Short mmCIF file of C-alpha atoms in Angstrom, two decimals:
data_model
loop_
_atom_site.label_atom_id
_atom_site.label_comp_id
_atom_site.label_asym_id
_atom_site.label_seq_id
_atom_site.Cartn_x
_atom_site.Cartn_y
_atom_site.Cartn_z
CA MET A 115 0.09 0.09 -0.03
CA ALA A 116 1.13 3.58 -0.94
CA GLU A 117 2.70 5.71 1.98
CA TYR A 118 0.21 7.56 4.20
CA PRO A 119 0.64 11.18 3.06
CA VAL A 120 0.69 13.71 5.87
CA TRP A 121 -2.28 15.73 4.24
CA ARG A 122 -4.57 12.68 4.93
CA THR A 123 -4.25 13.35 8.73
CA TRP A 124 -5.72 16.84 8.47
CA GLY A 125 -8.89 17.42 10.55
CA ARG A 126 -8.91 13.84 12.04
CA LEU A 127 -9.87 15.33 15.56
CA ASN A 128 -13.01 16.61 13.87
CA ILE A 129 -14.16 13.12 12.40
CA VAL A 130 -17.24 11.65 14.19
CA ASP A 131 -17.76 8.17 14.90
CA LEU A 132 -20.39 7.50 12.12
CA VAL A 133 -21.64 4.20 13.63
CA LYS A 134 -22.50 6.03 16.79
CA ILE A 135 -24.24 9.06 14.93
CA LEU A 136 -26.22 6.66 12.83
CA ALA A 137 -27.60 4.69 15.80
CA LEU A 138 -31.33 5.03 16.42
CA GLU A 139 -33.25 5.36 19.66
CA ALA A 140 -36.46 3.38 19.80
CA VAL A 141 -39.58 5.43 20.67
CA ASP A 142 -41.93 2.59 20.08
CA THR A 143 -42.08 -0.61 18.06
CA ALA A 144 -42.29 1.21 14.77
CA THR A 145 -40.84 4.74 15.50
CA PHE A 146 -37.22 5.65 16.04
CA GLU A 147 -35.32 8.83 16.56
CA GLY A 148 -31.79 9.51 14.79
CA ARG A 149 -29.31 12.17 15.56
CA SER A 150 -28.27 14.59 12.72
CA GLY A 151 -24.88 15.29 11.37
CA PRO A 152 -22.19 15.39 10.37
CA ALA A 153 -22.89 17.93 7.65
CA MET A 154 -21.11 20.16 5.24
CA GLY A 155 -23.83 22.93 5.63
CA PRO A 156 -27.27 23.70 7.22
CA ARG A 157 -29.04 20.90 5.27
CA LEU A 158 -29.41 17.41 6.53
CA PHE A 159 -27.05 15.20 4.36
CA GLY A 160 -29.27 12.76 2.15
CA GLY A 161 -27.02 9.85 2.72
CA HIS A 162 -27.42 10.24 6.41
CA ALA A 163 -31.15 9.95 5.95
CA ILE A 164 -30.89 7.00 3.80
CA ALA A 165 -28.66 5.13 6.13
CA GLN A 166 -30.89 5.74 9.25
CA ALA A 167 -34.05 4.97 7.37
CA LEU A 168 -32.39 1.79 6.32
CA LEU A 169 -31.65 0.80 9.86
CA ALA A 170 -35.06 1.76 11.05
CA ALA A 171 -36.77 -0.44 8.43
CA SER A 172 -34.35 -3.26 9.33
CA ALA A 173 -35.09 -3.00 13.16
CA VAL A 174 -38.69 -4.17 12.54
CA GLU A 175 -37.90 -6.81 9.86
CA ASP A 176 -37.21 -10.46 10.27
CA GLY A 177 -33.33 -11.07 10.81
CA ALA A 178 -33.26 -13.78 8.07
CA ARG A 179 -33.93 -11.06 5.49
CA LEU A 180 -31.33 -8.40 4.50
CA PRO A 181 -32.14 -5.18 2.44
CA HIS A 182 -31.42 -5.62 -1.26
CA SER A 183 -32.74 -2.37 -2.49
CA LEU A 184 -34.02 1.06 -1.51
CA HIS A 185 -35.94 3.85 -3.04
CA ALA A 186 -35.82 7.30 -1.45
CA HIS A 187 -37.55 10.64 -2.15
CA PHE A 188 -36.24 13.86 -0.57
CA LEU A 189 -39.38 15.85 -0.16
CA LYS A 190 -38.21 19.11 1.91
CA ALA A 191 -34.84 20.33 2.96
CA GLY A 192 -33.99 18.88 6.36
CA SER A 193 -31.87 20.59 9.04
CA SER A 194 -28.53 19.33 10.05
CA ALA A 195 -29.14 20.79 13.48
CA HIS A 196 -32.09 18.63 14.52
CA PRO A 197 -32.94 14.98 14.86
CA VAL A 198 -35.18 12.92 12.47
CA ARG A 199 -38.07 10.81 13.63
CA TYR A 200 -38.69 7.76 11.42
CA THR A 201 -41.79 5.77 11.22
CA VAL A 202 -41.93 2.36 9.62
CA THR A 203 -44.92 0.89 8.01
CA GLN A 204 -45.13 -2.76 6.59
CA LEU A 205 -46.43 -2.71 3.00
CA SER A 206 -45.89 -6.46 2.32
CA SER A 207 -44.37 -9.59 3.85
CA GLY A 208 -43.87 -13.05 2.12
CA ARG A 209 -41.67 -16.01 2.35
CA SER A 210 -38.80 -14.50 0.51
CA PHE A 211 -39.52 -10.68 0.24
CA ALA A 212 -40.82 -8.08 2.51
CA VAL A 213 -41.23 -4.18 1.70
CA ARG A 214 -41.42 -1.42 4.31
CA ARG A 215 -41.68 2.13 3.84
CA VAL A 216 -40.11 4.67 6.18
CA ASP A 217 -41.05 8.23 6.59
CA GLY A 218 -38.90 10.84 8.12
CA PHE A 219 -40.08 13.86 10.06
CA GLN A 220 -38.55 16.92 11.68
CA ASP A 221 -40.91 18.30 14.05
CA ASP A 222 -44.19 17.62 12.12
CA ARG A 223 -42.73 18.20 8.78
CA LEU A 224 -42.49 15.18 6.41
CA ILE A 225 -39.02 15.70 4.74
CA PHE A 226 -38.24 12.12 3.47
CA THR A 227 -39.81 8.98 2.50
CA MET A 228 -38.14 5.63 1.53
CA THR A 229 -39.18 2.09 0.61
CA VAL A 230 -36.83 -0.79 1.50
CA SER A 231 -37.19 -4.16 -0.07
CA PHE A 232 -35.86 -7.27 1.95
CA HIS A 233 -34.81 -10.67 0.63
CA VAL A 234 -33.76 -13.93 2.02
CA GLU A 235 -30.42 -15.22 0.51
CA GLU A 236 -30.95 -17.43 -2.37
CA ASP A 237 -28.73 -19.20 -5.12
CA GLY A 238 -29.22 -18.35 -8.70
CA PHE A 239 -27.67 -17.55 -12.10
CA ARG A 240 -24.85 -15.13 -11.86
CA HIS A 241 -23.06 -12.52 -14.01
CA THR A 242 -21.61 -9.00 -13.59
CA ALA A 243 -20.16 -6.19 -15.67
CA LEU A 244 -16.40 -5.45 -15.09
CA ALA A 245 -15.17 -2.32 -13.42
CA PRO A 246 -14.65 0.44 -15.82
CA PHE A 247 -11.66 1.78 -14.30
CA PRO A 248 -8.57 0.02 -13.01
CA LEU A 249 -8.79 -1.35 -9.47
CA ASP A 250 -5.50 0.13 -8.32
CA ILE A 251 -5.91 2.16 -5.10
CA ASP A 252 -2.20 2.71 -4.84
CA ALA A 253 -2.07 4.59 -8.22
CA ALA A 254 -5.13 6.73 -7.07
CA LEU A 255 -3.33 7.57 -3.67
CA ALA A 256 -0.25 8.50 -5.62
CA GLY A 257 -2.17 10.59 -8.13
CA LEU A 258 -3.93 12.48 -5.48
CA GLU A 259 -0.68 13.20 -3.62
CA ALA A 260 0.91 14.42 -6.85
CA TRP A 261 -2.22 16.73 -7.74
CA ARG A 262 -2.02 18.41 -4.14
CA LYS A 263 1.69 19.02 -4.65
CA GLY A 264 1.61 20.08 -8.25
CA ASN A 265 -1.56 22.30 -8.07
CA ALA A 266 -0.98 25.67 -6.46
CA LYS A 267 -4.80 26.05 -6.25
CA ALA A 268 -5.43 22.63 -4.37
CA ALA A 269 -5.29 24.24 -0.94
CA SER A 270 -7.89 26.87 -1.92
CA VAL A 271 -10.51 24.38 -3.09
CA PRO A 272 -12.84 24.13 0.06
CA ILE A 273 -14.21 20.70 -0.66
CA VAL A 274 -10.66 19.10 -0.72
CA GLU A 275 -10.12 20.11 3.06
CA ARG A 276 -13.61 19.47 4.05
CA LEU A 277 -13.58 15.93 2.79
CA GLN A 278 -10.57 15.17 5.14
CA LYS A 279 -12.96 15.76 8.14
CA ARG A 280 -15.58 13.38 6.73
CA PRO A 281 -15.95 9.81 8.25
CA ILE A 282 -15.62 8.37 4.66
CA GLU A 283 -12.19 8.37 3.21
CA ILE A 284 -12.46 9.52 -0.40
CA VAL A 285 -9.61 9.23 -2.98
CA PRO A 286 -10.54 10.23 -6.65
CA ILE A 287 -8.96 8.64 -9.47
CA ASP A 288 -8.77 11.93 -11.42
CA PRO A 289 -8.67 15.00 -8.89
CA GLY A 290 -8.72 17.62 -11.53
CA LEU A 291 -11.79 16.33 -13.11
CA LEU A 292 -13.57 16.10 -9.73
CA PHE A 293 -12.40 19.30 -8.19
CA GLY A 294 -11.77 21.36 -11.07
CA SER A 295 -13.98 24.05 -12.67
CA GLU A 296 -13.61 23.23 -16.38
CA GLY A 297 -16.05 21.39 -18.20
CA ARG A 298 -15.28 17.53 -18.59
CA GLU A 299 -16.79 14.31 -19.44
CA ALA A 300 -19.63 13.23 -17.11
CA LYS A 301 -17.83 9.95 -16.09
CA THR A 302 -15.37 9.51 -13.08
CA ALA A 303 -14.80 7.46 -10.05
CA VAL A 304 -13.54 7.65 -6.38
CA TRP A 305 -12.26 5.19 -3.93
CA MET A 306 -14.22 4.99 -0.64
CA ARG A 307 -13.85 3.34 2.69
CA MET A 308 -14.54 4.01 6.37
CA ARG A 309 -11.83 6.20 7.70
CA GLU A 310 -11.92 4.33 11.04
CA PRO A 311 -12.52 0.40 10.93
CA THR A 312 -15.94 -0.52 12.35
CA GLY A 313 -16.07 -4.35 12.11
CA ALA A 314 -19.88 -3.88 11.29
CA ASP A 315 -22.30 -6.48 10.70
CA PRO A 316 -23.76 -7.09 7.18
CA LEU A 317 -26.76 -4.85 7.87
CA LEU A 318 -24.60 -1.87 9.27
CA GLN A 319 -22.19 -2.44 6.18
CA ARG A 320 -25.12 -1.85 3.80
CA ALA A 321 -26.23 1.45 5.84
CA LEU A 322 -22.61 2.61 5.76
CA LEU A 323 -22.58 2.15 1.83
CA GLY A 324 -25.80 3.68 1.69
CA TYR A 325 -24.50 6.81 3.57
CA ALA A 326 -21.45 6.98 1.07
CA SER A 327 -23.60 6.41 -2.11
CA ASP A 328 -24.97 10.07 -1.82
CA MET A 329 -21.22 11.49 -1.62
CA MET A 330 -19.57 12.96 -4.79
CA PHE A 331 -22.53 11.75 -6.90
CA LEU A 332 -24.74 14.73 -7.80
CA ARG A 333 -21.81 16.52 -9.21
CA ASN A 334 -21.66 13.95 -12.25
CA ALA A 335 -24.46 15.57 -14.04
CA LEU A 336 -22.64 19.05 -13.61
CA LEU A 337 -19.24 18.12 -14.84
CA PRO A 338 -19.88 18.68 -18.63
CA HIS A 339 -21.15 22.20 -17.84
CA GLY A 340 -18.09 23.50 -15.77
CA ILE A 341 -20.07 23.83 -12.59
CA ARG A 342 -19.56 22.13 -9.36
CA PRO A 343 -22.08 21.83 -6.18
CA GLY A 344 -21.96 25.11 -4.19
CA SER A 345 -21.58 27.34 -7.28
CA ASP A 346 -23.81 30.37 -7.36
CA ARG A 347 -24.50 29.45 -10.95
CA VAL A 348 -26.77 26.53 -10.00
CA GLN A 349 -29.44 25.45 -7.45
CA ALA A 350 -28.51 21.73 -6.93
CA ALA A 351 -30.19 19.23 -4.74
CA SER A 352 -30.91 15.42 -4.64
CA LEU A 353 -34.46 14.68 -5.75
CA ASP A 354 -34.58 10.89 -5.38
CA HIS A 355 -32.07 8.18 -4.74
CA ALA A 356 -31.99 4.42 -5.24
CA VAL A 357 -29.54 1.73 -4.22
CA TRP A 358 -29.50 -2.03 -5.22
CA PHE A 359 -27.27 -4.09 -2.97
CA HIS A 360 -25.83 -7.14 -4.88
CA GLU A 361 -23.52 -8.36 -2.26
CA THR A 362 -22.69 -7.68 1.41
CA PRO A 363 -19.94 -4.76 1.25
CA ASP A 364 -17.09 -4.57 3.71
CA PHE A 365 -16.78 -1.03 3.90
CA ASP A 366 -13.73 -0.98 6.18
CA GLN A 367 -12.01 -1.83 2.87
CA TRP A 368 -11.61 0.23 -0.30
CA HIS A 369 -14.49 0.09 -2.60
CA LEU A 370 -14.37 1.82 -6.16
CA PHE A 371 -17.46 3.98 -6.86
CA ALA A 372 -17.55 4.24 -10.66
CA THR A 373 -20.15 6.96 -11.74
CA GLU A 374 -21.49 8.63 -14.81
CA SER A 375 -24.39 10.97 -15.92
CA PRO A 376 -25.98 9.81 -19.19
CA TRP A 377 -28.43 12.62 -19.38
CA ALA A 378 -29.44 16.17 -18.09
CA GLY A 379 -32.28 18.39 -19.15
CA HIS A 380 -35.29 20.36 -17.95
CA ALA A 381 -33.35 21.60 -14.87
CA ARG A 382 -32.74 18.04 -13.84
CA GLY A 383 -29.69 15.52 -14.14
CA LEU A 384 -29.41 11.74 -14.00
CA ASN A 385 -26.58 10.06 -12.14
CA ARG A 386 -25.84 6.41 -11.84
CA GLY A 387 -23.03 4.34 -10.71
CA HIS A 388 -21.56 1.05 -9.37
CA PHE A 389 -19.52 -0.04 -6.29
CA TYR A 390 -16.77 -2.62 -6.76
CA ASP A 391 -14.51 -4.23 -4.19
CA LEU A 392 -10.91 -4.81 -4.61
CA ASP A 393 -11.60 -8.27 -6.05
CA GLY A 394 -13.78 -6.69 -8.78
CA ARG A 395 -17.17 -7.78 -7.46
CA MET A 396 -19.83 -5.34 -8.15
CA VAL A 397 -21.45 -4.98 -4.74
CA ALA A 398 -24.07 -2.27 -5.30
CA THR A 399 -25.71 -0.25 -7.96
CA VAL A 400 -26.91 3.50 -7.35
CA ALA A 401 -29.13 5.85 -9.33
CA GLN A 402 -30.24 9.51 -8.55
CA GLU A 403 -31.98 12.26 -10.23
CA SER A 404 -30.89 15.74 -9.01
CA LEU A 405 -32.16 19.36 -9.53
CA MET A 406 -29.56 21.44 -11.28
CA ARG A 407 -31.58 24.57 -12.05
CA PRO A 408 -29.48 27.37 -13.61
CA ARG A 409 -29.53 30.77 -11.71
CA SER A 410 -29.79 33.87 -13.75
CA ASP A 411 -28.18 37.16 -12.32
CA ALA A 412 -31.79 38.36 -11.52
CA ARG A 413 -32.67 35.40 -9.55
CA LYS A 414 -29.40 35.33 -7.71
CA ASP A 415 -30.12 39.18 -6.73
CA SER A 416 -33.50 38.39 -5.51
CA GLN A 417 -32.49 35.49 -3.15
#
């Protein structure tokens, strides 16, 4: 493994214990309260709600079944400063599959809803697409270190430093594409893993991947237009989000999140991607539609 660069220790004292933050407190048999944070701003991070809602749905499900898919809708902007109350409703339950709906509230505002489908483990036919990028984390680590040393503007890109304070470690295979401001092809990848090992069980591993699946994702649809999230040229937000779990991940280890945006239009952008482990197994597929509404100078002045 490549040498651990000094810059990767920045902000480590500010990293939260994500497993503890995601943990839920039972209010009754079908209602749970989850803490908020960590966040990069005033809004509740979508991946945080996804992970907690998945844990809430699983808390009332037969332990023989694990979640194999989730479909979430972000209805209103949530606050990163307040807890979320999750209520779970059973929609169906059979011998192999079960479906639960989870509604997320802050105060009495419904901000989020998600369905989760559970499936018992079964044998069946198998095939999988190969990873579209080399499975070489050492090359990615070396490339990121070289980019930081050779790019005078690297230290002034806010997201670069903020990412070092997140509980998910992220290493892009092309830092200039991901963090730069030029128009680029809407196709890239990042390596991800837990910054601190968790030894989590299969359910929590799925929740951790669900949390990570909303990171560095929305920006794919913005890449061809030379815009990044946070720009005053665009109003950007996640509209809906889906994850299909193909295998149980071990998110203490590196996973490649290969992503692309095949379409954008009508102030919306479509993003999709796959997670691969170091052995090349596709462990999950993710899709999301995002709001990417251009802001005119008149609209910016009025906001």
